[in-house]
Short mmCIF file of C-alpha atoms and ligand atoms in Angstrom, two decimals:
data_model
loop_
_atom_site.label_atom_id
_atom_site.label_comp_id
_atom_site.label_asym_id
_atom_site.label_seq_id
_atom_site.Cartn_x
_atom_site.Cartn_y
_atom_site.Cartn_z
CA UNK A 1 0.43 0.03 0.03
CA UNK A 2 1.34 3.79 -1.18
CA UNK A 3 2.54 5.60 2.21
CA UNK A 4 1.41 9.27 0.24
CA UNK A 5 -1.60 10.50 -0.93
CA UNK A 6 -1.77 13.83 -3.00
CA UNK A 7 -4.23 16.35 -3.10
CA UNK A 8 -3.64 18.65 -5.38
CA UNK A 9 -5.83 21.92 -6.05
CA UNK A 10 -5.41 24.72 -8.65
CA UNK A 11 -2.32 23.62 -9.67
CA UNK A 12 -0.73 23.07 -6.73
CA UNK A 13 -0.10 19.56 -4.71
CA UNK A 14 0.65 18.57 -1.11
CA UNK A 15 1.33 14.94 -0.20
CA UNK A 16 -0.26 13.41 2.90
CA UNK A 17 1.06 10.53 4.88
CA UNK A 18 -1.31 7.53 5.17
CA UNK A 19 -1.96 5.38 8.14
CA UNK A 20 -2.30 1.80 7.84
CA UNK A 21 -4.14 0.18 11.51
CA UNK A 22 -3.39 -2.84 12.15
CA UNK A 23 -6.56 -4.30 10.71
CA UNK A 24 -5.30 -2.18 7.56
CA UNK A 25 -7.66 0.19 7.65
CA UNK A 26 -6.09 3.42 5.28
CA UNK A 27 -6.34 7.07 6.71
CA UNK A 28 -5.08 10.21 4.49
CA UNK A 29 -3.28 12.02 7.59
CA UNK A 30 -4.17 16.48 7.51
CA UNK A 31 -2.09 17.43 10.13
CA UNK A 32 0.11 18.59 8.03
CA UNK A 33 -2.63 20.45 5.22
CA UNK A 34 -3.68 23.82 7.46
CA UNK A 35 -0.43 24.61 7.66
CA UNK A 36 1.35 24.16 3.91
CA UNK A 37 -1.71 25.15 2.59
CA UNK A 38 -4.19 27.71 4.12
CA UNK A 39 -6.88 24.50 3.57
CA UNK A 40 -8.87 22.81 5.76
CA UNK A 41 -11.39 19.73 5.56
CA UNK A 42 -14.73 19.92 5.46
CA UNK A 43 -17.15 16.78 7.66
CA UNK A 44 -19.80 17.60 8.84
CA UNK A 45 -21.00 14.82 11.10
CA UNK A 46 -17.77 13.80 11.00
CA UNK A 47 -18.71 10.86 9.06
CA UNK A 48 -15.16 10.40 7.29
CA UNK A 49 -12.92 11.94 10.11
CA UNK A 50 -10.54 10.16 12.35
CA UNK A 51 -10.56 11.75 15.26
CA UNK A 52 -7.78 9.80 17.33
CA UNK A 53 -5.67 6.53 16.67
CA UNK A 54 -6.75 4.29 19.45
CA UNK A 55 -6.36 0.43 20.59
CA UNK A 56 -9.10 -0.15 22.35
CA UNK A 57 -12.14 -1.07 20.19
CA UNK A 58 -12.80 -2.65 16.46
CA UNK A 59 -15.62 -2.22 14.60
CA UNK A 60 -15.42 -3.63 10.59
CA UNK A 61 -18.87 -1.80 10.27
CA UNK A 62 -19.43 -3.97 6.76
CA UNK A 63 -18.84 -7.02 7.95
CA UNK A 64 -20.68 -6.41 11.68
CA UNK A 65 -17.26 -7.52 13.41
CA UNK A 66 -16.72 -5.71 17.10
CA UNK A 67 -14.04 -6.94 18.97
CA UNK A 68 -12.65 -5.12 22.23
CA UNK A 69 -8.65 -5.07 22.23
CA UNK A 70 -8.66 -7.95 19.81
CA UNK A 71 -11.25 -10.26 21.52
CA UNK A 72 -14.81 -10.80 19.47
CA UNK A 73 -18.14 -9.68 21.35
CA UNK A 74 -19.35 -12.87 21.05
CA UNK A 75 -16.75 -14.96 23.14
CA UNK A 76 -16.57 -12.09 25.31
CA UNK A 77 -20.45 -12.34 25.55
CA UNK A 78 -20.84 -15.94 26.04
CA UNK A 79 -16.93 -16.60 28.05
CA UNK A 80 -16.76 -13.34 30.21
CA UNK A 81 -18.28 -10.90 33.04
CA UNK A 82 -18.56 -7.88 33.10
CA UNK A 83 -15.78 -6.87 35.66
CA UNK A 84 -13.19 -9.04 33.72
CA UNK A 85 -14.73 -6.79 30.03
CA UNK A 86 -14.20 -3.38 32.22
CA UNK A 87 -10.66 -4.70 33.55
CA UNK A 88 -9.80 -5.49 30.24
CA UNK A 89 -10.79 -2.30 28.03
CA UNK A 90 -8.99 -0.18 30.52
CA UNK A 91 -6.22 -2.34 31.14
CA UNK A 92 -5.62 -3.90 27.67
CA UNK A 93 -4.96 -7.28 28.92
CA UNK A 94 -7.16 -10.19 30.01
CA UNK A 95 -6.48 -9.60 34.06
CA UNK A 96 -4.86 -12.68 35.75
CA UNK A 97 -6.76 -14.08 38.80
CA UNK A 98 -5.07 -11.66 41.05
CA UNK A 99 -5.72 -8.48 39.46
CA UNK A 100 -9.35 -9.33 38.49
CA UNK A 101 -9.70 -9.89 42.33
CA UNK A 102 -7.70 -7.16 43.05
CA UNK A 103 -10.14 -5.12 40.54
CA UNK A 104 -13.31 -6.70 42.46
CA UNK A 105 -12.07 -5.68 44.94
CA UNK A 106 -11.77 -1.76 44.78
CA UNK A 107 -14.74 -1.72 43.20
CA UNK A 108 -16.50 -3.26 45.61
CA UNK A 109 -14.59 -1.01 48.66
CA UNK A 110 -15.80 1.99 46.27
CA UNK A 111 -19.55 0.94 46.35
CA UNK A 112 -20.87 3.06 49.10
CA UNK A 113 -21.73 7.03 48.55
CA UNK A 114 -20.14 10.01 50.56
CA UNK A 115 -23.74 10.57 52.73
CA UNK A 116 -23.17 14.62 52.01
CA UNK A 117 -24.69 13.32 48.30
CA UNK A 118 -28.00 12.24 49.86
CA UNK A 119 -29.01 16.50 50.09
CA UNK A 120 -27.74 16.24 46.13
CA UNK A 121 -30.68 13.52 45.39
CA UNK A 122 -33.03 15.52 47.57
CA UNK A 123 -33.21 19.14 45.79
CA UNK A 124 -34.08 16.75 42.83
CA UNK A 125 -38.04 17.21 41.98
CA UNK A 126 -39.49 14.05 41.87
CA UNK A 127 -40.08 13.76 38.03
CA UNK A 128 -36.56 14.55 36.97
CA UNK A 129 -35.48 13.07 34.20
CA UNK A 130 -32.27 9.97 35.05
CA UNK A 131 -29.44 11.18 33.04
CA UNK A 132 -29.86 14.75 33.98
CA UNK A 133 -29.88 13.02 37.31
CA UNK A 134 -26.84 11.29 36.99
CA UNK A 135 -24.68 14.25 34.82
CA UNK A 136 -24.97 16.27 37.47
CA UNK A 137 -24.39 14.28 39.82
CA UNK A 138 -21.14 12.44 38.51
CA UNK A 139 -19.91 16.64 38.67
CA UNK A 140 -21.21 16.44 41.81
CA UNK A 141 -18.96 13.26 43.04
CA UNK A 142 -15.62 15.16 41.83
CA UNK A 143 -16.28 17.23 45.14
CA UNK A 144 -15.62 14.92 47.37
CA UNK A 145 -12.65 13.96 45.57
CA UNK A 146 -10.39 17.00 44.67
CA UNK A 147 -7.15 15.27 45.11
CA UNK A 148 -8.20 12.76 41.89
CA UNK A 149 -9.19 16.18 39.84
CA UNK A 150 -5.75 15.01 38.03
CA UNK A 151 -5.13 14.09 34.23
CA UNK A 152 -2.80 11.03 35.71
CA UNK A 153 -3.00 8.50 33.48
CA UNK A 154 -1.04 5.83 35.89
CA UNK A 155 -1.09 4.65 39.66
CA UNK A 156 -3.50 5.56 42.35
CA UNK A 157 -4.18 8.81 40.93
CA UNK A 158 -5.79 7.22 37.66
CA UNK A 159 -6.66 3.40 39.10
CA UNK A 160 -9.07 5.17 42.36
CA UNK A 161 -11.39 8.05 40.32
CA UNK A 162 -11.42 5.09 37.45
CA UNK A 163 -12.87 2.62 40.26
CA UNK A 164 -15.32 5.23 42.02
CA UNK A 165 -16.88 6.05 39.07
CA UNK A 166 -17.71 2.34 37.77
CA UNK A 167 -18.52 1.45 41.08
CA UNK A 168 -20.66 4.98 42.57
CA UNK A 169 -22.08 5.42 39.04
CA UNK A 170 -24.40 2.18 39.75
CA UNK A 171 -25.03 3.12 43.67
CA UNK A 172 -25.86 7.49 42.11
CA UNK A 173 -27.97 5.51 39.26
CA UNK A 174 -30.49 3.58 42.12
CA UNK A 175 -30.19 6.10 44.67
CA UNK A 176 -31.58 8.56 41.76
CA UNK A 177 -34.24 6.05 41.26
CA UNK A 178 -35.55 5.11 44.78
CA UNK A 179 -35.78 8.98 45.41
CA UNK A 180 -37.66 9.52 42.04
CA UNK A 181 -40.24 7.22 43.84
CA UNK A 182 -40.10 8.23 47.41
CA UNK A 183 -38.37 5.18 48.92
CA UNK A 184 -34.92 5.20 51.30
CA UNK A 185 -31.50 4.33 49.92
CA UNK A 186 -30.01 0.45 50.09
CA UNK A 187 -27.37 0.05 51.21
CA UNK A 188 -24.71 -2.27 49.09
CA UNK A 189 -24.19 -5.54 49.70
CA UNK A 190 -20.40 -6.58 49.91
CA UNK A 191 -21.70 -10.47 49.41
CA UNK A 192 -22.83 -9.79 45.71
CA UNK A 193 -21.07 -8.61 42.46
CA UNK A 194 -21.50 -5.89 39.93
CA UNK A 195 -25.12 -6.40 38.59
CA UNK A 196 -26.34 -8.35 41.34
CA UNK A 197 -25.78 -5.50 43.86
CA UNK A 198 -27.20 -3.06 41.01
CA UNK A 199 -30.53 -5.38 41.62
CA UNK A 200 -30.26 -5.12 45.07
CA UNK A 201 -30.01 -1.31 45.52
CA UNK A 202 -32.88 -0.48 43.07
CA UNK A 203 -35.39 -3.49 44.16
CA UNK A 204 -35.03 -4.56 47.35
CA UNK A 205 -36.60 -3.69 50.71
CA UNK A 206 -36.01 -2.92 53.63
CA UNK A 207 -37.54 -6.26 55.11
CA UNK A 208 -37.41 -8.14 51.80
CA UNK A 209 -34.01 -8.36 50.05
CA UNK A 210 -34.50 -9.23 45.95
CA UNK A 211 -32.86 -11.62 45.34
CA UNK A 212 -32.19 -12.70 41.66
CA UNK A 213 -32.55 -15.40 39.36
CA UNK A 214 -28.91 -15.88 37.82
CA UNK A 215 -30.07 -15.67 35.04
CA UNK A 216 -31.24 -12.32 35.85
CA UNK A 217 -28.03 -11.27 37.03
CA UNK A 218 -26.66 -13.12 34.44
CA UNK A 219 -28.25 -11.18 31.55
CA UNK A 220 -27.50 -7.55 33.35
CA UNK A 221 -24.24 -8.78 33.12
CA UNK A 222 -24.62 -9.71 29.75
CA UNK A 223 -25.56 -6.34 28.46
CA UNK A 224 -22.90 -4.17 30.28
CA UNK A 225 -20.10 -6.62 28.40
CA UNK A 226 -22.22 -5.35 25.46
CA UNK A 227 -22.13 -1.65 25.96
CA UNK A 228 -18.52 -1.21 27.27
CA UNK A 229 -16.88 0.34 24.55
CA UNK A 230 -17.68 1.07 20.91
CA UNK A 231 -15.42 3.49 19.54
CA UNK A 232 -15.34 6.92 18.57
CA UNK A 233 -19.32 7.13 19.09
CA UNK A 234 -20.98 11.03 19.56
CA UNK A 235 -20.40 10.36 23.78
CA UNK A 236 -17.26 8.46 23.51
CA UNK A 237 -16.47 11.51 21.22
CA UNK A 238 -17.31 14.60 24.04
CA UNK A 239 -15.81 12.29 26.75
CA UNK A 240 -12.56 12.88 24.89
CA UNK A 241 -13.30 16.40 23.84
CA UNK A 242 -14.11 18.01 27.48
CA UNK A 243 -10.52 15.71 28.67
CA UNK A 244 -8.75 17.33 25.88
CA UNK A 245 -8.83 20.56 27.93
CA UNK A 246 -7.88 18.82 30.79
CA UNK A 247 -10.71 18.77 32.25
CA UNK A 248 -11.56 16.15 35.26
CA UNK A 249 -12.67 12.52 34.36
CA UNK A 250 -15.38 12.53 36.85
CA UNK A 251 -16.56 15.98 34.36
CA UNK A 252 -15.68 14.72 31.19
CA UNK A 253 -18.02 11.18 31.91
CA UNK A 254 -20.80 13.44 32.96
CA UNK A 255 -20.77 15.62 29.40
CA UNK A 256 -20.69 11.82 28.17
CA UNK A 257 -24.03 11.35 30.07
CA UNK A 258 -24.57 14.13 28.52
CA UNK A 259 -23.92 13.14 25.28
CA UNK A 260 -25.72 9.49 25.13
CA UNK A 261 -29.36 11.18 26.50
CA UNK A 262 -30.13 11.75 22.73
CA UNK A 263 -32.80 10.15 21.62
CA UNK A 264 -30.83 9.38 18.37
CA UNK A 265 -28.06 8.19 20.27
CA UNK A 266 -27.79 6.39 23.81
CA UNK A 267 -31.19 7.39 24.04
CA UNK A 268 -32.88 5.18 21.34
CA UNK A 269 -32.98 2.48 23.96
CA UNK A 270 -36.01 4.01 25.80
CA UNK A 271 -37.39 5.38 21.84
CA UNK A 272 -38.08 2.12 21.56
CA UNK A 273 -39.84 1.00 23.95
CA UNK A 274 -42.07 4.27 23.92
CA UNK A 275 -42.93 2.68 19.69
CA UNK A 276 -43.13 -0.67 20.48
CA UNK A 277 -45.93 0.70 23.23
CA UNK A 278 -47.79 3.34 20.97
CA UNK A 279 -47.91 0.65 18.35
CA UNK A 280 -49.28 -1.97 21.08
CA UNK A 281 -51.75 0.46 22.50
CA UNK A 282 -53.14 2.19 19.59
CA UNK A 283 -53.42 -0.87 17.94
CA UNK A 284 -51.77 0.58 14.75
CA UNK A 285 -50.53 -2.43 12.38
CA UNK A 286 -47.10 -2.61 12.47
CA UNK A 287 -47.20 -2.39 8.19
CA UNK A 288 -48.49 0.67 9.04
CA UNK A 289 -45.67 1.88 11.22
CA UNK A 290 -43.15 0.87 8.61
CA UNK A 291 -44.90 2.57 6.11
CA UNK A 292 -45.03 6.05 8.10
CA UNK A 293 -41.18 4.97 9.05
CA UNK A 294 -40.03 5.48 5.36
CA UNK A 295 -41.93 8.76 4.20
CA UNK A 296 -39.76 10.81 4.66
CA UNK A 297 -43.28 13.80 5.18
CA UNK A 298 -43.50 11.93 8.81
CA UNK A 299 -41.71 12.48 11.46
CA UNK A 300 -41.71 8.29 12.27
CA UNK A 301 -38.21 6.58 12.33
CA UNK A 302 -38.29 2.68 12.91
CA UNK A 303 -36.45 2.96 16.08
CA UNK A 304 -33.70 1.37 17.09
CA UNK A 305 -32.42 0.75 13.28
CA UNK A 306 -29.65 2.37 11.62
CA UNK A 307 -26.10 2.72 12.32
CA UNK A 308 -23.22 5.15 11.74
CA UNK A 309 -21.02 2.62 10.99
CA UNK A 310 -23.27 -0.92 10.71
CA UNK A 311 -23.64 -1.08 7.56
CA UNK A 312 -24.95 -5.00 8.48
CA UNK A 313 -26.35 -6.74 11.67
CA UNK A 314 -24.57 -4.71 14.58
CA UNK A 315 -23.00 -7.81 16.21
CA UNK A 316 -25.05 -6.47 19.47
CA UNK A 317 -28.01 -6.88 18.66
CA UNK A 318 -27.70 -10.21 17.16
CA UNK A 319 -26.71 -11.42 20.81
CA UNK A 320 -29.20 -9.96 22.65
CA UNK A 321 -31.35 -10.78 20.23
CA UNK A 322 -31.31 -14.52 21.89
CA UNK A 323 -30.61 -13.68 25.12
CA UNK A 324 -34.26 -12.14 25.36
CA UNK A 325 -36.31 -15.37 24.39
CA UNK A 326 -33.88 -17.21 27.92
CA UNK A 327 -34.88 -14.28 29.67
CA UNK A 328 -38.04 -14.21 29.37
CA UNK A 329 -38.40 -18.04 29.51
CA UNK A 330 -36.54 -17.70 32.64
CA UNK A 331 -38.77 -15.57 34.37
CA UNK A 332 -41.95 -17.45 32.57
CA UNK A 333 -43.28 -14.03 31.36
CA UNK A 334 -44.16 -13.11 27.95
CA UNK A 335 -44.10 -9.63 26.20
CA UNK A 336 -46.45 -8.49 23.55
CA UNK A 337 -44.04 -6.12 22.57
CA UNK A 338 -40.96 -9.20 21.92
CA UNK A 339 -44.11 -9.93 18.98
CA UNK A 340 -44.12 -6.43 17.40
CA UNK A 341 -40.82 -6.05 16.98
CA UNK A 342 -39.79 -10.08 15.97
CA UNK A 343 -42.44 -8.60 12.76
CA UNK A 344 -41.17 -5.10 12.01
CA UNK A 345 -37.62 -6.40 12.19
CA UNK A 346 -39.09 -8.61 9.76
CA UNK A 347 -40.63 -6.33 7.67
CA UNK A 348 -37.41 -3.55 7.73
CA UNK A 349 -35.25 -6.58 6.47
CA UNK A 350 -37.56 -7.16 3.06
CA UNK A 351 -38.45 -4.07 2.43
CA UNK A 352 -36.07 -2.25 -0.18
CA UNK A 353 -36.44 1.07 1.41
CA UNK A 354 -34.52 -0.45 4.37
CA UNK A 355 -31.96 -2.84 2.19
CA UNK A 356 -31.43 0.42 -0.39
CA UNK A 357 -30.00 2.07 3.45
CA UNK A 358 -28.24 -0.45 4.78
CA UNK A 359 -30.67 -0.31 8.37
CA UNK A 360 -30.50 -3.59 10.11
CA UNK A 361 -31.28 -3.30 13.85
CA UNK A 362 -28.88 -1.84 16.55
CA UNK A 363 -28.02 -2.87 20.04
CA UNK A 364 -30.84 -0.56 20.76
CA UNK A 365 -33.52 -2.75 19.38
CA UNK A 366 -33.36 -5.72 21.72
CA UNK A 367 -32.25 -3.87 25.22
CA UNK A 368 -35.07 -2.02 25.79
CA UNK A 369 -37.16 -5.41 26.30
CA UNK A 370 -34.31 -7.28 27.92
CA UNK A 371 -34.32 -4.77 30.72
CA UNK A 372 -38.45 -4.45 30.52
CA UNK A 373 -38.06 -8.17 31.11
CA UNK A 374 -36.43 -7.47 34.43
CA UNK A 375 -38.33 -4.53 35.80
CA UNK A 376 -35.73 -1.83 34.88
CA UNK A 377 -38.36 1.51 34.45
CA UNK A 378 -38.07 3.05 30.47
CA UNK A 379 -36.65 6.46 31.51
CA UNK A 380 -34.16 4.60 33.30
CA UNK A 381 -32.92 2.13 30.19
CA UNK A 382 -29.83 5.28 28.76
CA UNK A 383 -28.21 5.36 32.08
CA UNK A 384 -27.85 1.41 31.77
CA UNK A 385 -26.40 2.19 28.76
CA UNK A 386 -24.65 5.03 30.63
CA UNK A 387 -22.94 2.53 33.28
CA UNK A 388 -22.22 0.19 30.25
CA UNK A 389 -20.17 2.96 28.83
CA UNK A 390 -18.11 4.01 31.49
CA UNK A 391 -14.83 1.20 31.26
CA UNK A 392 -14.99 3.20 27.10
CA UNK A 393 -15.50 6.25 28.43
CA UNK A 394 -12.77 5.87 31.15
CA UNK A 395 -10.56 4.12 29.03
CA UNK A 396 -10.56 6.49 25.57
CA UNK A 397 -10.06 9.44 28.70
CA UNK A 398 -6.68 7.29 29.38
CA UNK A 399 -5.51 6.95 26.31
CA UNK A 400 -5.83 10.32 24.89
CA UNK A 401 -3.44 11.84 27.77
CA UNK A 402 -1.00 8.85 27.03
CA UNK A 403 -1.11 10.42 23.55
CA UNK A 404 -0.39 13.55 25.03
CA UNK A 405 -2.72 14.79 22.35
CA UNK A 406 -3.28 18.45 22.12
CA UNK A 407 -7.16 19.81 22.15
CA UNK A 408 -9.84 19.76 20.75
CA UNK A 409 -10.40 22.33 18.68
CA UNK A 410 -12.00 21.91 15.28
CA UNK A 411 -12.11 24.41 12.63
CA UNK A 412 -14.80 25.97 10.30
CA UNK A 413 -16.09 28.11 7.25
CA UNK A 414 -17.09 30.35 7.53
CA UNK A 415 -20.13 31.42 5.58
CA UNK A 416 -21.45 34.68 7.56
CA UNK A 417 -21.64 38.53 6.48
CA UNK A 418 -18.69 39.81 5.24
CA UNK A 419 -17.25 43.20 7.40
CA UNK A 420 -20.11 45.58 7.93
CA UNK A 421 -20.46 48.75 10.23
CA UNK A 422 -22.84 48.96 12.97
CA UNK A 423 -25.88 50.92 12.73
CA UNK A 424 -27.11 52.73 15.30
CA UNK A 425 -30.62 51.69 17.23
CA UNK A 426 -32.68 54.47 15.22
CA UNK A 427 -31.58 53.79 12.10
CA UNK A 428 -31.70 50.56 11.58
N1 ACO B 501 -35.71 5.10 10.49
C1 ACO B 501 -35.94 5.17 9.17
N2 ACO B 501 -35.86 5.33 8.05
C2 ACO B 501 -34.05 5.49 8.85
C3 ACO B 501 -33.86 5.50 9.72
C4 ACO B 501 -34.56 5.04 10.79
N3 ACO B 501 -34.72 4.30 11.98
N4 ACO B 501 -32.35 5.43 10.35
C5 ACO B 501 -31.81 6.19 8.68
N5 ACO B 501 -32.34 5.82 8.11
C6 ACO B 501 -32.31 6.69 6.96
C7 ACO B 501 -32.64 8.82 7.16
O1 ACO B 501 -33.93 9.07 6.49
C8 ACO B 501 -31.89 8.90 5.47
O2 ACO B 501 -32.25 8.51 4.20
P1 ACO B 501 -32.30 9.10 2.72
O3 ACO B 501 -30.90 8.69 2.71
O4 ACO B 501 -33.41 8.67 2.22
O5 ACO B 501 -31.97 10.69 3.30
C9 ACO B 501 -30.82 7.72 5.33
O6 ACO B 501 -31.63 6.42 6.14
C10 ACO B 501 -29.57 7.52 6.00
O7 ACO B 501 -29.40 7.81 7.44
P2 ACO B 501 -29.62 9.24 8.21
O8 ACO B 501 -29.61 9.42 9.21
O9 ACO B 501 -27.84 9.47 6.95
O10 ACO B 501 -27.86 8.13 9.39
P3 ACO B 501 -26.76 8.92 10.34
O11 ACO B 501 -25.82 7.48 10.06
O12 ACO B 501 -26.17 10.24 10.03
O13 ACO B 501 -27.71 8.63 11.67
C11 ACO B 501 -28.69 7.06 13.02
C12 ACO B 501 -27.78 6.98 12.19
C13 ACO B 501 -29.01 8.14 14.16
C14 ACO B 501 -27.87 6.23 14.32
C15 ACO B 501 -30.08 6.98 12.48
O14 ACO B 501 -29.74 5.70 11.45
C16 ACO B 501 -31.08 7.12 13.47
O15 ACO B 501 -31.54 8.32 13.49
N6 ACO B 501 -32.05 5.67 14.37
C17 ACO B 501 -33.52 5.50 14.43
C18 ACO B 501 -31.92 6.30 16.18
C19 ACO B 501 -31.47 5.11 17.06
O16 ACO B 501 -31.75 3.37 16.47
N7 ACO B 501 -30.01 5.87 17.44
C20 ACO B 501 -29.41 4.62 18.01
C21 ACO B 501 -28.27 4.59 17.05
S1 ACO B 501 -27.04 3.08 18.05
C22 ACO B 501 -26.34 3.87 19.51
O17 ACO B 501 -25.86 5.65 19.31
C23 ACO B 501 -25.64 3.57 20.61
#
């Protein structure tokens, strides 16, 4: 492969370096472009722009491949745990027994929230959106850990905030939920694993502990594994963008929560359930809904379909689809929304509109049905996504600082008015 690409414009040309990734992805390195030519590139939505090189996650959207640190998502989904996957994403290798035990221990020790945080939860109205609460409380967490507001990527100044955030995000989520339903906070149990503890903090009552079925605990762990990282998506890019100003890890992940919240990104998992519930409750025929989703004059979209990177089946959706059946069977429930989802998927996959645009189910299409089955309220779905994504955001923040990247500061092509003189108020 050539190691230079030539760009010509108005009779002059520049040779640009070509960067080839370990999976033969080819990138033209334009870092010299503006200095040498005065020109910039224009790529709204960044669909053609690599913002960094990264060792963390590999996606081949055409083939439907997702790997964390080289390990296929299918193998991790089958054999790993969320704690082991989080370690892998953060530190680049599968932990040995001691490393895993130490990591799990660090996470366990950080499971509590400072009691002073209680008053902050009480300040939110009952109907506060949980993603707003989560984002705010991650920043507030930094107020209780001011000695950790650094850009360290090694040693306790990194491992401590990383463990704190990964652990406490669960308690923040559960505490926010319980405050919103007027119930007292349930302290964590040291005998439970990561996912089991979250379910306990969400659902246990003072005199009746919630004991999740192993299938339910495993399903939640699997959900978290599938969400642990996904390279330079909107929220991860936000975490890197905020981190590039040397803001703390706490404020970078808090901003990531804000980006994830939107219905075109992580918020789609709530929207899928709202869409399926609407179809079910209003007796809409799936065929009619698909027609609306295809109609450019209608605001409807087939939520949970389409992806910027995947142009075939999102492998995470395939894994979740398989898991949904198992969980519903273990819980002995049937969900009419699942039948509607199957029907929509079947129709969409045989329609020219979706085939021509390579629109396949993404991770959010089946995840909502899984979370609903295990009792998670719809407005908490995206919070669960954020809990799962924390290792990926932290790993990207760390990698960015290890590479000493410059502050993120895109340019623009100005298309506004050219210079004009100020007109005093009475003369306009
Ligand atoms: N339903 C109907 N049509 C769609 C859908 C959909 N879900 N998604 C894309 N299209 C159409 C677009 O209208 C466009 O059609 P056109 O070429 O005739 O104008 C074409 O497919 C390409 O879509 P874009 O919106 O340009 O693709 P983009 O890469 O910018 O957006 C996105 C990707 C945001 C995921 C989009 O597919 C979408 O809105 N999907 C629904 C929301 C969703 O499920 N988001 C979760 C994504 S996964 C995640 O973030 C975890």
